[in-house]
Tab-separated table of N, CA and C in Angstrom:
chain	number	residue	atom	x	y	z
A	1	LEU	N	20.546	-18.742	-8.685
A	1	LEU	CA	21.095	-19.231	-9.938
A	1	LEU	C	19.983	-19.740	-10.829
A	2	GLY	N	20.214	-19.602	-12.099
A	2	GLY	CA	19.247	-20.080	-13.065
A	2	GLY	C	19.254	-21.594	-13.169
A	3	GLU	N	18.479	-22.115	-14.073
A	3	GLU	CA	18.320	-23.560	-14.240
A	3	GLU	C	19.647	-24.255	-14.541
A	4	TYR	N	20.554	-23.573	-15.231
A	4	TYR	CA	21.811	-24.189	-15.628
A	4	TYR	C	23.007	-23.617	-14.870
A	5	GLY	N	22.769	-23.032	-13.708
A	5	GLY	CA	23.854	-22.512	-12.895
A	5	GLY	C	24.306	-21.117	-13.268
A	6	ILE	N	23.597	-20.476	-14.174
A	6	ILE	CA	23.944	-19.118	-14.579
A	6	ILE	C	23.185	-18.149	-13.679
A	7	GLY	N	23.883	-17.158	-13.147
A	7	GLY	CA	23.240	-16.185	-12.265
A	7	GLY	C	22.176	-15.381	-12.993
A	8	LEU	N	21.096	-15.090	-12.290
A	8	LEU	CA	20.023	-14.288	-12.858
A	8	LEU	C	20.205	-12.835	-12.432
A	9	THR	N	19.667	-11.920	-13.215
A	9	THR	CA	19.784	-10.503	-12.879
A	9	THR	C	18.919	-10.180	-11.667
A	10	TRP	N	19.220	-9.077	-11.022
A	10	TRP	CA	18.477	-8.647	-9.835
A	10	TRP	C	17.009	-8.401	-10.154
A	11	LYS	N	16.706	-8.065	-11.406
A	11	LYS	CA	15.328	-7.723	-11.761
A	11	LYS	C	14.510	-8.925	-12.248
A	12	TYR	N	15.048	-10.127	-12.144
A	12	TYR	CA	14.339	-11.308	-12.630
A	12	TYR	C	12.943	-11.479	-12.020
A	13	PRO	N	12.735	-11.259	-10.707
A	13	PRO	CA	11.379	-11.421	-10.160
A	13	PRO	C	10.358	-10.446	-10.743
A	14	PHE	N	10.828	-9.417	-11.439
A	14	PHE	CA	9.923	-8.449	-12.047
A	14	PHE	C	9.687	-8.738	-13.525
A	15	SER	N	10.267	-9.807	-14.030
A	15	SER	CA	10.160	-10.106	-15.455
A	15	SER	C	8.938	-10.962	-15.757
A	16	LEU	N	8.508	-10.902	-17.006
A	16	LEU	CA	7.360	-11.683	-17.456
A	16	LEU	C	7.645	-13.179	-17.355
A	17	ASN	N	8.869	-13.614	-17.633
A	17	ASN	CA	9.214	-15.040	-17.558
A	17	ASN	C	9.016	-15.599	-16.155
A	18	TYR	N	9.387	-14.838	-15.147
A	18	TYR	CA	9.228	-15.288	-13.763
A	18	TYR	C	7.754	-15.517	-13.440
A	19	TRP	N	6.918	-14.541	-13.748
A	19	TRP	CA	5.503	-14.633	-13.386
A	19	TRP	C	4.753	-15.639	-14.248
A	20	LYS	N	5.159	-15.813	-15.490
A	20	LYS	CA	4.524	-16.835	-16.334
A	20	LYS	C	4.700	-18.211	-15.711
A	21	SER	N	5.913	-18.509	-15.234
A	21	SER	CA	6.164	-19.835	-14.663
A	21	SER	C	5.350	-20.049	-13.397
A	22	ILE	N	5.163	-19.028	-12.597
A	22	ILE	CA	4.368	-19.164	-11.375
A	22	ILE	C	2.893	-19.338	-11.710
A	23	LEU	N	2.385	-18.518	-12.624
A	23	LEU	CA	0.960	-18.577	-12.955
A	23	LEU	C	0.584	-19.877	-13.651
A	24	LEU	N	1.481	-20.429	-14.444
A	24	LEU	CA	1.180	-21.685	-15.126
A	24	LEU	C	1.071	-22.845	-14.147
A	25	ASN	N	1.715	-22.736	-12.988
A	25	ASN	CA	1.672	-23.802	-11.996
A	25	ASN	C	0.496	-23.689	-11.029
A	26	LYS	N	-0.297	-22.639	-11.121
A	26	LYS	CA	-1.439	-22.463	-10.219
A	26	LYS	C	-2.729	-22.529	-11.016
A	27	SER	N	-3.747	-23.041	-10.399
A	27	SER	CA	-5.047	-23.056	-11.067
A	27	SER	C	-5.727	-21.713	-10.844
A	28	PHE	N	-6.568	-21.329	-11.787
A	28	PHE	CA	-7.265	-20.056	-11.661
A	28	PHE	C	-8.257	-20.082	-10.508
A	29	GLU	N	-8.792	-21.245	-10.172
A	29	GLU	CA	-9.726	-21.344	-9.048
A	29	GLU	C	-9.033	-20.967	-7.746
A	30	SER	N	-7.826	-21.467	-7.526
A	30	SER	CA	-7.139	-21.152	-6.273
A	30	SER	C	-6.773	-19.676	-6.207
A	31	LEU	N	-6.453	-19.059	-7.359
A	31	LEU	CA	-6.150	-17.634	-7.361
A	31	LEU	C	-7.377	-16.812	-7.001
A	32	SER	N	-8.538	-17.162	-7.541
A	32	SER	CA	-9.737	-16.384	-7.231
A	32	SER	C	-10.170	-16.595	-5.790
A	33	GLU	N	-9.997	-17.798	-5.241
A	33	GLU	CA	-10.324	-18.038	-3.835
A	33	GLU	C	-9.425	-17.208	-2.935
A	34	GLN	N	-8.138	-17.124	-3.267
A	34	GLN	CA	-7.200	-16.347	-2.465
A	34	GLN	C	-7.574	-14.867	-2.503
A	35	THR	N	-7.926	-14.344	-3.664
A	35	THR	CA	-8.319	-12.947	-3.785
A	35	THR	C	-9.567	-12.670	-2.963
A	36	GLU	N	-10.534	-13.575	-3.021
A	36	GLU	CA	-11.765	-13.417	-2.254
A	36	GLU	C	-11.466	-13.382	-0.759
A	37	TYR	N	-10.571	-14.234	-0.288
A	37	TYR	CA	-10.210	-14.282	1.127
A	37	TYR	C	-9.552	-12.978	1.554
A	38	ASN	N	-8.580	-12.508	0.759
A	38	ASN	CA	-7.863	-11.294	1.123
A	38	ASN	C	-8.778	-10.082	1.162
A	39	GLN	N	-9.726	-9.997	0.225
A	39	GLN	CA	-10.585	-8.833	0.163
A	39	GLN	C	-11.549	-8.773	1.338
A	40	SER	N	-11.761	-9.859	2.031
A	40	SER	CA	-12.652	-9.821	3.178
A	40	SER	C	-11.949	-9.283	4.416
A	41	LYS	N	-10.644	-9.144	4.388
A	41	LYS	CA	-9.871	-8.700	5.546
A	41	LYS	C	-9.157	-7.385	5.224
A	42	ILE	N	-9.893	-6.295	5.241
A	42	ILE	CA	-9.291	-4.990	4.974
A	42	ILE	C	-8.559	-4.527	6.224
A	43	ILE	N	-7.285	-4.216	6.077
A	43	ILE	CA	-6.467	-3.743	7.190
A	43	ILE	C	-6.386	-2.217	7.180
A	44	VAL	N	-6.170	-1.631	6.007
A	44	VAL	CA	-6.109	-0.174	5.868
A	44	VAL	C	-7.133	0.236	4.819
A	45	GLN	N	-7.972	1.191	5.187
A	45	GLN	CA	-8.985	1.697	4.263
A	45	GLN	C	-8.845	3.216	4.189
A	46	VAL	N	-8.585	3.713	2.988
A	46	VAL	CA	-8.415	5.144	2.754
A	46	VAL	C	-9.506	5.581	1.786
A	47	GLU	N	-10.277	6.608	2.181
A	47	GLU	CA	-11.376	7.080	1.336
A	47	GLU	C	-11.296	8.589	1.145
A	48	SER	N	-11.271	9.008	-0.105
A	48	SER	CA	-11.315	10.422	-0.500
A	48	SER	C	-10.290	11.266	0.257
A	49	LEU	N	-9.086	10.752	0.382
A	49	LEU	CA	-8.046	11.409	1.174
A	49	LEU	C	-7.448	12.598	0.418
A	50	THR	N	-7.355	13.719	1.115
A	50	THR	CA	-6.790	14.937	0.551
A	50	THR	C	-5.873	15.581	1.578
A	51	LYS	N	-4.754	16.115	1.110
A	51	LYS	CA	-3.854	16.878	1.976
A	51	LYS	C	-3.478	18.170	1.259
A	52	TYR	N	-3.828	19.276	1.889
A	52	TYR	CA	-3.547	20.613	1.370
A	52	TYR	C	-2.602	21.312	2.334
A	53	PHE	N	-1.543	21.915	1.799
A	53	PHE	CA	-0.605	22.685	2.604
A	53	PHE	C	-0.840	24.171	2.325
A	54	PRO	N	-1.465	24.897	3.267
A	54	PRO	CA	-1.759	26.315	3.022
A	54	PRO	C	-0.503	27.182	2.899
A	55	GLN	N	0.600	26.770	3.539
A	55	GLN	CA	1.834	27.560	3.471
A	55	GLN	C	2.327	27.708	2.032
A	56	THR	N	2.181	26.640	1.261
A	56	THR	CA	2.649	26.658	-0.130
A	56	THR	C	1.497	26.740	-1.126
A	57	ASN	N	0.262	26.763	-0.607
A	57	ASN	CA	-0.936	26.804	-1.446
A	57	ASN	C	-0.964	25.641	-2.445
A	58	ARG	N	-0.604	24.431	-1.958
A	58	ARG	CA	-0.548	23.247	-2.827
A	58	ARG	C	-1.334	22.098	-2.231
A	59	THR	N	-2.064	21.402	-3.082
A	59	THR	CA	-2.714	20.152	-2.710
A	59	THR	C	-1.782	19.033	-3.141
A	60	ILE	N	-1.246	18.297	-2.178
A	60	ILE	CA	-0.269	17.248	-2.478
A	60	ILE	C	-0.971	15.922	-2.742
A	61	ILE	N	-1.940	15.585	-1.913
A	61	ILE	CA	-2.753	14.376	-2.096
A	61	ILE	C	-4.153	14.853	-2.453
A	62	ASN	N	-4.689	14.385	-3.567
A	62	ASN	CA	-5.968	14.899	-4.043
A	62	ASN	C	-6.989	13.779	-4.235
A	63	ASN	N	-7.808	13.542	-3.215
A	63	ASN	CA	-8.968	12.658	-3.309
A	63	ASN	C	-8.603	11.227	-3.732
A	64	ILE	N	-7.720	10.565	-2.987
A	64	ILE	CA	-7.369	9.182	-3.325
A	64	ILE	C	-8.123	8.210	-2.421
A	65	THR	N	-8.426	7.050	-2.972
A	65	THR	CA	-9.146	5.992	-2.268
A	65	THR	C	-8.483	4.666	-2.589
A	66	PHE	N	-8.203	3.857	-1.562
A	66	PHE	CA	-7.662	2.515	-1.770
A	66	PHE	C	-7.823	1.702	-0.499
A	67	ASN	N	-7.681	0.387	-0.625
A	67	ASN	CA	-7.692	-0.543	0.509
A	67	ASN	C	-6.415	-1.371	0.479
A	68	LEU	N	-5.919	-1.724	1.658
A	68	LEU	CA	-4.821	-2.678	1.792
A	68	LEU	C	-5.360	-3.870	2.564
A	69	TYR	N	-5.056	-5.081	2.096
A	69	TYR	CA	-5.643	-6.299	2.637
A	69	TYR	C	-4.623	-7.127	3.409
A	70	GLN	N	-5.118	-7.881	4.361
A	70	GLN	CA	-4.273	-8.787	5.138
A	70	GLN	C	-3.609	-9.796	4.204
A	71	ASN	N	-2.352	-10.110	4.486
A	71	ASN	CA	-1.560	-11.096	3.733
A	71	ASN	C	-1.301	-10.690	2.288
A	72	GLN	N	-1.375	-9.417	1.983
A	72	GLN	CA	-1.018	-8.930	0.659
A	72	GLN	C	0.178	-8.001	0.779
A	73	ILE	N	0.958	-7.950	-0.266
A	73	ILE	CA	2.077	-7.019	-0.341
A	73	ILE	C	1.652	-5.888	-1.264
A	74	ALA	N	1.870	-4.661	-0.826
A	74	ALA	CA	1.522	-3.492	-1.632
A	74	ALA	C	2.766	-2.643	-1.822
A	75	ALA	N	2.815	-1.935	-2.931
A	75	ALA	CA	3.929	-1.027	-3.211
A	75	ALA	C	3.367	0.351	-3.503
A	76	LEU	N	4.059	1.356	-3.039
A	76	LEU	CA	3.677	2.743	-3.277
A	76	LEU	C	4.738	3.354	-4.182
A	77	LEU	N	4.373	3.591	-5.431
A	77	LEU	CA	5.324	4.074	-6.427
A	77	LEU	C	4.891	5.430	-6.957
A	78	GLY	N	5.851	6.252	-7.308
A	78	GLY	CA	5.552	7.544	-7.912
A	78	GLY	C	6.822	8.349	-8.087
A	79	HIS	N	6.734	9.356	-8.936
A	79	HIS	CA	7.901	10.205	-9.194
A	79	HIS	C	8.160	11.119	-8.001
A	80	ASN	N	9.281	11.823	-8.026
A	80	ASN	CA	9.611	12.773	-6.959
A	80	ASN	C	8.499	13.809	-6.842
A	81	GLY	N	8.063	14.048	-5.617
A	81	GLY	CA	7.025	15.050	-5.391
A	81	GLY	C	5.614	14.565	-5.622
A	82	ALA	N	5.432	13.271	-5.837
A	82	ALA	CA	4.093	12.735	-6.108
A	82	ALA	C	3.229	12.645	-4.857
A	83	GLY	N	3.843	12.677	-3.671
A	83	GLY	CA	3.073	12.624	-2.433
A	83	GLY	C	3.212	11.333	-1.653
A	84	LYS	N	4.180	10.499	-2.010
A	84	LYS	CA	4.363	9.211	-1.321
A	84	LYS	C	4.675	9.405	0.161
A	85	THR	N	5.615	10.274	0.467
A	85	THR	CA	5.998	10.510	1.862
A	85	THR	C	4.869	11.183	2.625
A	86	THR	N	4.181	12.109	1.993
A	86	THR	CA	3.041	12.772	2.631
A	86	THR	C	1.964	11.753	2.973
A	87	LEU	N	1.687	10.841	2.057
A	87	LEU	CA	0.694	9.799	2.318
A	87	LEU	C	1.113	8.940	3.502
A	88	MET	N	2.367	8.509	3.525
A	88	MET	CA	2.839	7.684	4.637
A	88	MET	C	2.791	8.452	5.958
A	89	ASN	N	3.115	9.733	5.927
A	89	ASN	CA	3.042	10.548	7.141
A	89	ASN	C	1.608	10.665	7.652
A	90	MET	N	0.643	10.696	6.755
A	90	MET	CA	-0.760	10.721	7.188
A	90	MET	C	-1.179	9.362	7.740
A	91	LEU	N	-0.740	8.278	7.104
A	91	LEU	CA	-1.085	6.943	7.601
A	91	LEU	C	-0.523	6.711	8.999
A	92	CYS	N	0.645	7.274	9.272
A	92	CYS	CA	1.285	7.094	10.582
A	92	CYS	C	0.806	8.099	11.619
A	93	GLY	N	0.039	9.088	11.193
A	93	GLY	CA	-0.462	10.081	12.131
A	93	GLY	C	0.462	11.261	12.346
A	94	PHE	N	1.520	11.380	11.539
A	94	PHE	CA	2.433	12.516	11.663
A	94	PHE	C	1.801	13.788	11.100
A	95	TYR	N	1.008	13.642	10.017
A	95	TYR	CA	0.254	14.754	9.429
A	95	TYR	C	-1.225	14.435	9.563
A	96	GLU	N	-2.026	15.461	9.795
A	96	GLU	CA	-3.478	15.280	9.789
A	96	GLU	C	-3.983	15.509	8.367
A	97	GLN	N	-4.926	14.683	7.942
A	97	GLN	CA	-5.474	14.849	6.605
A	97	GLN	C	-6.370	16.089	6.555
A	98	THR	N	-6.391	16.759	5.403
A	98	THR	CA	-7.262	17.906	5.210
A	98	THR	C	-8.699	17.441	5.051
A	99	ASP	N	-8.881	16.358	4.316
A	99	ASP	CA	-10.218	15.809	4.086
A	99	ASP	C	-10.087	14.309	3.855
A	100	GLY	N	-11.187	13.594	4.009
A	100	GLY	CA	-11.200	12.154	3.801
A	100	GLY	C	-10.966	11.389	5.092
A	101	THR	N	-10.982	10.055	4.979
A	101	THR	CA	-10.825	9.216	6.165
A	101	THR	C	-9.750	8.163	5.945
A	102	ILE	N	-9.103	7.810	7.046
A	102	ILE	CA	-8.142	6.706	7.085
A	102	ILE	C	-8.571	5.807	8.232
A	103	GLN	N	-8.790	4.530	7.931
A	103	GLN	CA	-9.079	3.543	8.972
A	103	GLN	C	-7.997	2.478	8.937
A	104	ILE	N	-7.434	2.189	10.101
A	104	ILE	CA	-6.441	1.126	10.233
A	104	ILE	C	-6.982	0.141	11.256
A	105	CYS	N	-7.190	-1.101	10.833
A	105	CYS	CA	-7.783	-2.143	11.686
A	105	CYS	C	-9.090	-1.645	12.307
A	106	ASN	N	-9.908	-0.998	11.507
A	106	ASN	CA	-11.224	-0.467	11.891
A	106	ASN	C	-11.169	0.694	12.876
A	107	TYR	N	-10.011	1.273	13.108
A	107	TYR	CA	-9.891	2.479	13.936
A	107	TYR	C	-9.721	3.683	13.016
A	108	GLU	N	-10.605	4.651	13.131
A	108	GLU	CA	-10.490	5.882	12.358
A	108	GLU	C	-9.364	6.707	12.976
A	109	THR	N	-8.389	7.106	12.166
A	109	THR	CA	-7.160	7.685	12.714
A	109	THR	C	-7.366	9.036	13.388
A	110	ARG	N	-8.323	9.814	12.946
A	110	ARG	CA	-8.538	11.125	13.588
A	110	ARG	C	-9.011	10.973	15.027
A	111	SER	N	-9.874	10.009	15.267
A	111	SER	CA	-10.435	9.862	16.614
A	111	SER	C	-9.674	8.859	17.477
A	112	HIS	N	-8.761	8.085	16.893
A	112	HIS	CA	-7.999	7.082	17.649
A	112	HIS	C	-6.498	7.245	17.424
A	113	ILE	N	-6.023	8.463	17.436
A	113	ILE	CA	-4.607	8.739	17.164
A	113	ILE	C	-3.691	8.040	18.165
A	114	ASP	N	-4.169	7.821	19.385
A	114	ASP	CA	-3.346	7.172	20.413
A	114	ASP	C	-3.048	5.711	20.095
A	115	TYR	N	-3.900	5.054	19.287
A	115	TYR	CA	-3.707	3.642	18.956
A	115	TYR	C	-2.719	3.419	17.809
A	116	LEU	N	-2.435	4.451	17.027
A	116	LEU	CA	-1.611	4.267	15.829
A	116	LEU	C	-0.251	3.631	16.090
A	117	PRO	N	0.499	4.018	17.119
A	117	PRO	CA	1.798	3.368	17.334
A	117	PRO	C	1.689	1.859	17.573
A	118	GLN	N	0.555	1.396	18.056
A	118	GLN	CA	0.362	-0.041	18.273
A	118	GLN	C	-0.028	-0.760	16.984
A	119	LEU	N	-0.559	-0.020	16.012
A	119	LEU	CA	-1.110	-0.632	14.812
A	119	LEU	C	-0.190	-0.574	13.601
A	120	ILE	N	0.728	0.372	13.586
A	120	ILE	CA	1.509	0.575	12.369
A	120	ILE	C	2.980	0.819	12.710
A	121	SER	N	3.853	0.261	11.891
A	121	SER	CA	5.292	0.508	11.992
A	121	SER	C	5.746	1.081	10.663
A	122	TYR	N	6.701	1.979	10.700
A	122	TYR	CA	7.137	2.650	9.482
A	122	TYR	C	8.648	2.806	9.518
A	123	CYS	N	9.307	2.305	8.488
A	123	CYS	CA	10.756	2.438	8.364
A	123	CYS	C	11.037	3.044	6.989
A	124	PRO	N	11.185	4.367	6.916
A	124	PRO	CA	11.382	4.986	5.601
A	124	PRO	C	12.727	4.609	5.001
A	125	GLN	N	12.709	4.257	3.748
A	125	GLN	CA	13.883	3.910	2.933
A	125	GLN	C	14.781	2.966	3.671
């Protein structure tokens, strides 16, 4: 409920008003310290990742690089056919990448495929 007992819309946490109130209550020093801490703990590291499907002659994932950090929330967004499911299938070890590297908790997925079920859980939709 809002400040006066009026229900808020489902999208309120995504609105500018919500984030303005949170940011105004935090100092910029604490935000930069938190970012510095999170960046020192890389959990998933993806470098130059590519996935090509020869059956359809299509490159679905084309040279992407990103890191996911401990204690951070990340979202994977894109239109239909953008490669979100393909990316998740590679992170889980269901598909092998055509090129590039994926490291999860410092284990390179190509050489440590047996460890993946212990390191990652995936619940689609």
